[in-house]
Amino acid sequence: LRRFFAACDDCAFAQGGDPQDAFDDLLAQLDATPLGNLDGDDLRFAVLSPTLSPSRWPAFAAALRAAQLGDPAPMRAIVDDLYHRDSLDVEWATRANDQRYPNAFQPFLDAGRHAASLFDYTTFNSGYGEIAFAVSPGHDGFYGPFRNPPWATTALVIGQTRDTYTPHQWAPRLAADLGNARLLMARGDGHGVLTGGNPCVFGALLAYLEDQTLPNPGARC
């Protein structure tokens, strides 16, 4: 979100001032008095959108300006889109099965309160937002070891420096865990390194998929 604010000095919603101050003012207004069917917690959830990809920044900025002017519809549409993604049920079922979540509510309540004390905008991302896992039926995922044997095709691992969900430090760790792997690091924002439009990344991906050509050791995009 800091990257969005830094890139938004001339966004209309900032009205010539500091973008983060303008966002905080709108958040405080929505906490005090919801705008139709949009409240402060909706806006906190909506910040997921600009963290996913820079391509979402213009629409998010426009929705913030609309909310400032009394129109909740554009931001409501962003929130609803995030809630109703087609793959959400499958994603959550997979996460519940593959990860070792506790089958009790208290750990999630504790994590939610802890997250609320640390994060101004993304409290939902841990604790309260995961409470459904407290009633997940079981956990039978594969927990490792994760290795790519020497006789297999070398795996290509692509990481992005400012990924909001999988920190870039995880990419070299995964490559080291796999053993038989080549790492490519890309400079960029958001979670969609393969769909972010970086021609260097896309070219490396095509070369790998078509004839298993790997980037040079230590390559960066």
mmCIF file of C-alpha atoms in Angstrom:
data_model
loop_
_atom_site.group_PDB
_atom_site.id
_atom_site.type_symbol
_atom_site.label_atom_id
_atom_site.label_comp_id
_atom_site.label_asym_id
_atom_site.label_seq_id
_atom_site.Cartn_x
_atom_site.Cartn_y
_atom_site.Cartn_z
ATOM 1 C CA LEU A 1 0.000 0.000 0.000
ATOM 2 C CA ARG A 2 2.936 2.346 0.621
ATOM 3 C CA ARG A 3 3.908 1.912 -3.019
ATOM 4 C CA PHE A 4 0.407 2.936 -4.085
ATOM 5 C CA PHE A 5 0.550 6.054 -1.917
ATOM 6 C CA ALA A 6 4.025 6.917 -3.223
ATOM 7 C CA ALA A 7 2.813 6.668 -6.822
ATOM 8 C CA CYS A 8 -0.335 8.677 -6.129
ATOM 9 C CA ASP A 9 0.904 12.203 -5.487
ATOM 10 C CA ASP A 10 -1.225 13.500 -8.356
ATOM 11 C CA CYS A 11 -4.258 11.260 -7.739
ATOM 12 C CA ALA A 12 -7.488 13.236 -7.565
ATOM 13 C CA PHE A 13 -8.459 11.740 -4.205
ATOM 14 C CA ALA A 14 -5.320 13.243 -2.606
ATOM 15 C CA GLN A 15 -6.504 16.731 -3.674
ATOM 16 C CA GLY A 16 -2.958 18.043 -3.729
ATOM 17 C CA GLY A 17 -2.128 16.805 -0.247
ATOM 18 C CA ASP A 18 -0.553 13.686 1.175
ATOM 19 C CA PRO A 19 -2.297 10.584 -0.267
ATOM 20 C CA GLN A 20 -2.018 8.587 2.955
ATOM 21 C CA ASP A 21 -3.521 11.453 4.979
ATOM 22 C CA ALA A 22 -6.404 11.663 2.505
ATOM 23 C CA PHE A 23 -6.935 7.902 2.802
ATOM 24 C CA ASP A 24 -6.845 8.048 6.604
ATOM 25 C CA ASP A 25 -9.381 10.889 6.606
ATOM 26 C CA LEU A 26 -11.770 8.899 4.423
ATOM 27 C CA LEU A 27 -11.310 5.815 6.585
ATOM 28 C CA ALA A 28 -12.118 7.794 9.737
ATOM 29 C CA GLN A 29 -15.233 9.215 8.073
ATOM 30 C CA LEU A 30 -16.454 5.764 7.057
ATOM 31 C CA ASP A 31 -15.762 4.391 10.543
ATOM 32 C CA ALA A 32 -17.844 7.184 12.051
ATOM 33 C CA THR A 33 -20.640 7.216 9.467
ATOM 34 C CA PRO A 34 -20.992 4.545 6.767
ATOM 35 C CA LEU A 35 -21.664 5.810 3.266
ATOM 36 C CA GLY A 36 -24.685 3.801 2.231
ATOM 37 C CA ASN A 37 -23.507 0.199 2.161
ATOM 38 C CA LEU A 38 -19.806 1.086 2.527
ATOM 39 C CA ASP A 39 -18.084 1.347 5.913
ATOM 40 C CA GLY A 40 -14.550 1.539 7.230
ATOM 41 C CA ASP A 41 -14.075 -2.221 7.389
ATOM 42 C CA ASP A 42 -15.086 -2.474 3.734
ATOM 43 C CA LEU A 43 -12.356 0.014 2.858
ATOM 44 C CA ARG A 44 -9.828 -1.915 4.949
ATOM 45 C CA PHE A 45 -10.716 -5.033 2.973
ATOM 46 C CA ALA A 46 -10.618 -3.161 -0.335
ATOM 47 C CA VAL A 47 -6.935 -2.279 0.155
ATOM 48 C CA LEU A 48 -6.271 -5.858 -0.934
ATOM 49 C CA SER A 49 -6.965 -4.698 -4.501
ATOM 50 C CA PRO A 50 -4.067 -2.252 -5.039
ATOM 51 C CA THR A 51 -1.634 -4.582 -3.291
ATOM 52 C CA LEU A 52 -2.290 -7.294 -5.890
ATOM 53 C CA SER A 53 -1.067 -5.375 -8.940
ATOM 54 C CA PRO A 54 -0.177 -1.834 -10.059
ATOM 55 C CA SER A 55 -2.728 -2.294 -12.844
ATOM 56 C CA ARG A 56 -5.402 -1.950 -10.150
ATOM 57 C CA TRP A 57 -4.101 1.387 -8.834
ATOM 58 C CA PRO A 58 -6.041 3.744 -11.166
ATOM 59 C CA ALA A 59 -9.416 2.112 -10.452
ATOM 60 C CA PHE A 60 -8.748 2.111 -6.712
ATOM 61 C CA ALA A 61 -7.764 5.787 -6.747
ATOM 62 C CA ALA A 62 -10.901 6.633 -8.733
ATOM 63 C CA ALA A 63 -13.054 4.675 -6.264
ATOM 64 C CA LEU A 64 -11.497 6.574 -3.356
ATOM 65 C CA ARG A 65 -12.323 9.876 -5.044
ATOM 66 C CA ALA A 66 -15.893 8.750 -5.712
ATOM 67 C CA ALA A 67 -16.328 7.826 -2.035
ATOM 68 C CA GLN A 68 -15.014 11.236 -1.015
ATOM 69 C CA LEU A 69 -17.686 12.783 -3.230
ATOM 70 C CA GLY A 70 -20.430 10.663 -1.682
ATOM 71 C CA ASP A 71 -20.657 7.798 -4.195
ATOM 72 C CA PRO A 72 -19.922 4.399 -2.603
ATOM 73 C CA ALA A 73 -20.647 2.328 -5.733
ATOM 74 C CA PRO A 74 -17.137 2.053 -7.275
ATOM 75 C CA MET A 75 -15.529 1.026 -3.977
ATOM 76 C CA ARG A 76 -18.429 -1.300 -3.201
ATOM 77 C CA ALA A 77 -17.840 -2.980 -6.569
ATOM 78 C CA ILE A 78 -14.161 -3.524 -5.704
ATOM 79 C CA VAL A 79 -15.081 -5.034 -2.334
ATOM 80 C CA ASP A 80 -17.720 -7.306 -3.852
ATOM 81 C CA ASP A 81 -15.329 -8.471 -6.559
ATOM 82 C CA LEU A 82 -12.775 -9.447 -3.930
ATOM 83 C CA TYR A 83 -15.406 -11.319 -1.919
ATOM 84 C CA HIS A 84 -16.872 -13.196 -4.870
ATOM 85 C CA ARG A 85 -13.912 -14.405 -6.861
ATOM 86 C CA ASP A 86 -14.823 -17.655 -8.638
ATOM 87 C CA SER A 87 -11.922 -19.607 -7.135
ATOM 88 C CA LEU A 88 -12.389 -18.488 -3.526
ATOM 89 C CA ASP A 89 -14.148 -21.614 -2.226
ATOM 90 C CA VAL A 90 -11.592 -23.909 -3.861
ATOM 91 C CA GLU A 91 -8.729 -21.753 -2.585
ATOM 92 C CA TRP A 92 -9.944 -21.814 1.010
ATOM 93 C CA ALA A 93 -10.677 -25.535 0.949
ATOM 94 C CA THR A 94 -7.163 -26.195 -0.340
ATOM 95 C CA ARG A 95 -5.561 -23.958 2.284
ATOM 96 C CA ALA A 96 -7.609 -25.573 5.059
ATOM 97 C CA ASN A 97 -6.518 -29.020 3.939
ATOM 98 C CA ASP A 98 -2.865 -28.302 3.214
ATOM 99 C CA GLN A 99 -1.938 -26.206 6.258
ATOM 100 C CA ARG A 100 -1.834 -27.083 9.939
ATOM 101 C CA TYR A 101 -4.472 -24.761 11.319
ATOM 102 C CA PRO A 102 -5.735 -25.394 14.874
ATOM 103 C CA ASN A 103 -9.302 -26.694 15.255
ATOM 104 C CA ALA A 104 -10.193 -24.093 17.885
ATOM 105 C CA PHE A 105 -11.444 -20.509 17.753
ATOM 106 C CA GLN A 106 -9.278 -18.883 20.407
ATOM 107 C CA PRO A 107 -5.975 -18.919 18.478
ATOM 108 C CA PHE A 108 -7.646 -17.037 15.621
ATOM 109 C CA LEU A 109 -9.232 -14.497 17.970
ATOM 110 C CA ASP A 110 -5.850 -13.930 19.602
ATOM 111 C CA ALA A 111 -4.184 -13.570 16.190
ATOM 112 C CA GLY A 112 -6.866 -11.108 15.080
ATOM 113 C CA ARG A 113 -6.365 -8.880 18.105
ATOM 114 C CA HIS A 114 -2.609 -9.046 17.600
ATOM 115 C CA ALA A 115 -2.938 -8.114 13.925
ATOM 116 C CA ALA A 116 -5.237 -5.205 14.825
ATOM 117 C CA SER A 117 -2.520 -3.850 17.129
ATOM 118 C CA LEU A 118 0.084 -3.991 14.362
ATOM 119 C CA PHE A 119 -1.590 -3.072 11.082
ATOM 120 C CA ASP A 120 -3.704 -0.021 10.337
ATOM 121 C CA TYR A 121 -5.227 -1.290 7.104
ATOM 122 C CA THR A 122 -4.777 -5.051 6.703
ATOM 123 C CA THR A 123 -5.943 -6.513 10.001
ATOM 124 C CA PHE A 124 -8.257 -8.865 8.088
ATOM 125 C CA ASN A 125 -5.289 -10.672 6.557
ATOM 126 C CA SER A 126 -4.576 -12.817 9.621
ATOM 127 C CA GLY A 127 -6.584 -14.001 12.565
ATOM 128 C CA TYR A 128 -10.168 -12.850 12.093
ATOM 129 C CA GLY A 129 -10.022 -13.423 8.352
ATOM 130 C CA GLU A 130 -8.938 -17.027 8.846
ATOM 131 C CA ILE A 131 -11.433 -18.066 11.512
ATOM 132 C CA ALA A 132 -13.255 -20.404 9.117
ATOM 133 C CA PHE A 133 -10.225 -22.687 9.372
ATOM 134 C CA ALA A 134 -11.128 -23.367 13.007
ATOM 135 C CA VAL A 135 -13.917 -25.659 11.775
ATOM 136 C CA SER A 136 -12.123 -27.193 8.792
ATOM 137 C CA PRO A 137 -12.614 -30.967 8.801
ATOM 138 C CA GLY A 138 -9.058 -32.222 8.478
ATOM 139 C CA HIS A 139 -5.498 -31.715 7.350
ATOM 140 C CA ASP A 140 -3.918 -34.309 5.090
ATOM 141 C CA GLY A 141 -1.663 -32.132 2.927
ATOM 142 C CA PHE A 142 1.904 -33.002 2.020
ATOM 143 C CA TYR A 143 4.341 -31.249 4.348
ATOM 144 C CA GLY A 144 7.608 -32.138 2.694
ATOM 145 C CA PRO A 145 10.397 -32.569 2.187
ATOM 146 C CA PHE A 146 10.079 -30.664 -1.085
ATOM 147 C CA ARG A 147 12.921 -31.719 -3.360
ATOM 148 C CA ASN A 148 13.394 -31.772 -7.132
ATOM 149 C CA PRO A 149 15.599 -34.810 -7.808
ATOM 150 C CA PRO A 150 18.823 -34.351 -9.823
ATOM 151 C CA TRP A 151 17.518 -36.461 -12.706
ATOM 152 C CA ALA A 152 14.382 -34.304 -13.154
ATOM 153 C CA THR A 153 14.073 -31.180 -15.301
ATOM 154 C CA THR A 154 15.514 -28.227 -13.417
ATOM 155 C CA ALA A 155 12.710 -26.193 -11.880
ATOM 156 C CA LEU A 156 12.426 -22.497 -12.650
ATOM 157 C CA VAL A 157 11.568 -20.399 -9.574
ATOM 158 C CA ILE A 158 10.506 -16.792 -10.214
ATOM 159 C CA GLY A 159 10.298 -14.287 -7.361
ATOM 160 C CA GLN A 160 9.328 -10.618 -7.296
ATOM 161 C CA THR A 161 10.969 -8.016 -5.081
ATOM 162 C CA ARG A 162 7.811 -6.297 -3.800
ATOM 163 C CA ASP A 163 5.347 -9.164 -3.737
ATOM 164 C CA THR A 164 2.691 -8.438 -1.140
ATOM 165 C CA TYR A 165 1.828 -12.061 -0.325
ATOM 166 C CA THR A 166 4.904 -14.158 -0.964
ATOM 167 C CA PRO A 167 7.919 -12.122 0.231
ATOM 168 C CA HIS A 168 10.835 -12.158 -2.171
ATOM 169 C CA GLN A 169 13.051 -13.822 0.455
ATOM 170 C CA TRP A 170 10.953 -16.951 0.057
ATOM 171 C CA ALA A 171 12.006 -17.418 -3.579
ATOM 172 C CA PRO A 172 15.696 -18.202 -2.917
ATOM 173 C CA ARG A 173 14.662 -20.345 0.046
ATOM 174 C CA LEU A 174 12.344 -22.381 -2.185
ATOM 175 C CA ALA A 175 15.053 -22.753 -4.815
ATOM 176 C CA ALA A 176 17.461 -23.979 -2.122
ATOM 177 C CA ASP A 177 14.876 -26.414 -0.745
ATOM 178 C CA LEU A 178 14.216 -27.854 -4.205
ATOM 179 C CA GLY A 179 17.933 -28.284 -4.863
ATOM 180 C CA ASN A 180 17.675 -28.804 -8.609
ATOM 181 C CA ALA A 181 16.289 -25.336 -9.369
ATOM 182 C CA ARG A 182 17.211 -22.041 -11.062
ATOM 183 C CA LEU A 183 16.111 -18.725 -9.543
ATOM 184 C CA LEU A 184 15.011 -15.666 -11.509
ATOM 185 C CA MET A 185 14.287 -12.513 -9.515
ATOM 186 C CA ALA A 186 12.141 -9.732 -10.972
ATOM 187 C CA ARG A 187 11.851 -6.155 -9.756
ATOM 188 C CA GLY A 188 8.227 -5.137 -9.414
ATOM 189 C CA ASP A 189 5.115 -4.607 -7.321
ATOM 190 C CA GLY A 190 2.184 -6.882 -6.583
ATOM 191 C CA HIS A 191 1.458 -10.571 -6.395
ATOM 192 C CA GLY A 192 1.145 -11.439 -10.104
ATOM 193 C CA VAL A 193 4.725 -11.735 -11.304
ATOM 194 C CA LEU A 194 3.642 -13.917 -14.253
ATOM 195 C CA THR A 195 0.737 -11.674 -15.237
ATOM 196 C CA GLY A 196 2.267 -8.282 -14.503
ATOM 197 C CA GLY A 197 3.319 -7.580 -18.082
ATOM 198 C CA ASN A 198 7.092 -7.740 -17.513
ATOM 199 C CA PRO A 199 8.484 -8.810 -20.935
ATOM 200 C CA CYS A 200 11.692 -10.092 -19.352
ATOM 201 C CA VAL A 201 9.762 -12.447 -17.076
ATOM 202 C CA PHE A 202 7.369 -13.512 -19.822
ATOM 203 C CA GLY A 203 10.249 -14.233 -22.213
ATOM 204 C CA ALA A 204 12.055 -16.343 -19.626
ATOM 205 C CA LEU A 205 8.853 -18.236 -18.872
ATOM 206 C CA LEU A 206 8.167 -19.016 -22.543
ATOM 207 C CA ALA A 207 11.749 -20.137 -23.116
ATOM 208 C CA TYR A 208 11.491 -22.477 -20.154
ATOM 209 C CA LEU A 209 8.091 -23.908 -21.077
ATOM 210 C CA GLU A 210 8.894 -24.376 -24.768
ATOM 211 C CA ASP A 211 12.362 -25.919 -24.632
ATOM 212 C CA GLN A 212 13.488 -25.884 -20.954
ATOM 213 C CA THR A 213 15.958 -23.045 -21.552
ATOM 214 C CA LEU A 214 16.926 -21.564 -18.191
ATOM 215 C CA PRO A 215 18.005 -18.005 -17.443
ATOM 216 C CA ASN A 216 21.636 -17.532 -16.493
ATOM 217 C CA PRO A 217 22.520 -18.086 -12.859
ATOM 218 C CA GLY A 218 21.855 -14.913 -10.882
ATOM 219 C CA ALA A 219 19.679 -13.416 -13.649
ATOM 220 C CA ARG A 220 17.334 -10.570 -12.780
ATOM 221 C CA CYS A 221 14.485 -8.904 -14.647
#
